[in-house]
Amino acid sequence: ALDKSITIKEIKLLSKTGGKSGNFHHK
């Protein structure tokens, strides 16, 4: 919930990489 802005950034990054790089787990 606190990483809401970060989540949006992640989604944008995933959209650029196609969501296959696995950047979602780079906490």
CSV table of C-alpha atoms in Angstrom, one decimal:
chain,number,residue,atom,x,y,z
A,1,ALA,CA,0.0,0.0,0.0
A,2,LEU,CA,2.9,2.3,0.8
A,3,ASP,CA,4.6,1.4,-2.6
A,4,LYS,CA,1.7,2.7,-4.6
A,5,SER,CA,3.7,5.2,-6.6
A,6,ILE,CA,6.5,2.7,-6.9
A,7,THR,CA,4.0,0.1,-8.2
A,8,ILE,CA,2.9,2.6,-10.9
A,9,LYS,CA,6.6,3.1,-11.9
A,10,GLU,CA,7.1,-0.7,-11.9
A,11,ILE,CA,4.0,-1.2,-14.2
A,12,LYS,CA,5.4,1.5,-16.6
A,13,LEU,CA,8.8,-0.2,-16.6
A,14,LEU,CA,7.2,-3.6,-17.1
A,15,SER,CA,5.2,-2.1,-20.0
A,16,LYS,CA,8.5,-1.0,-21.6
A,17,THR,CA,10.2,-4.3,-21.1
A,18,GLY,CA,7.1,-6.3,-21.9
A,19,GLY,CA,6.8,-7.7,-18.4
A,20,LYS,CA,9.1,-10.6,-19.1
A,21,SER,CA,12.3,-9.3,-17.5
A,22,GLY,CA,11.0,-9.9,-14.0
A,23,ASN,CA,11.6,-6.4,-12.8
A,24,PHE,CA,8.6,-6.9,-10.5
A,25,HIS,CA,10.9,-8.7,-8.0
A,26,HIS,CA,13.7,-6.1,-7.8
A,27,LYS,CA,12.6,-4.8,-4.3
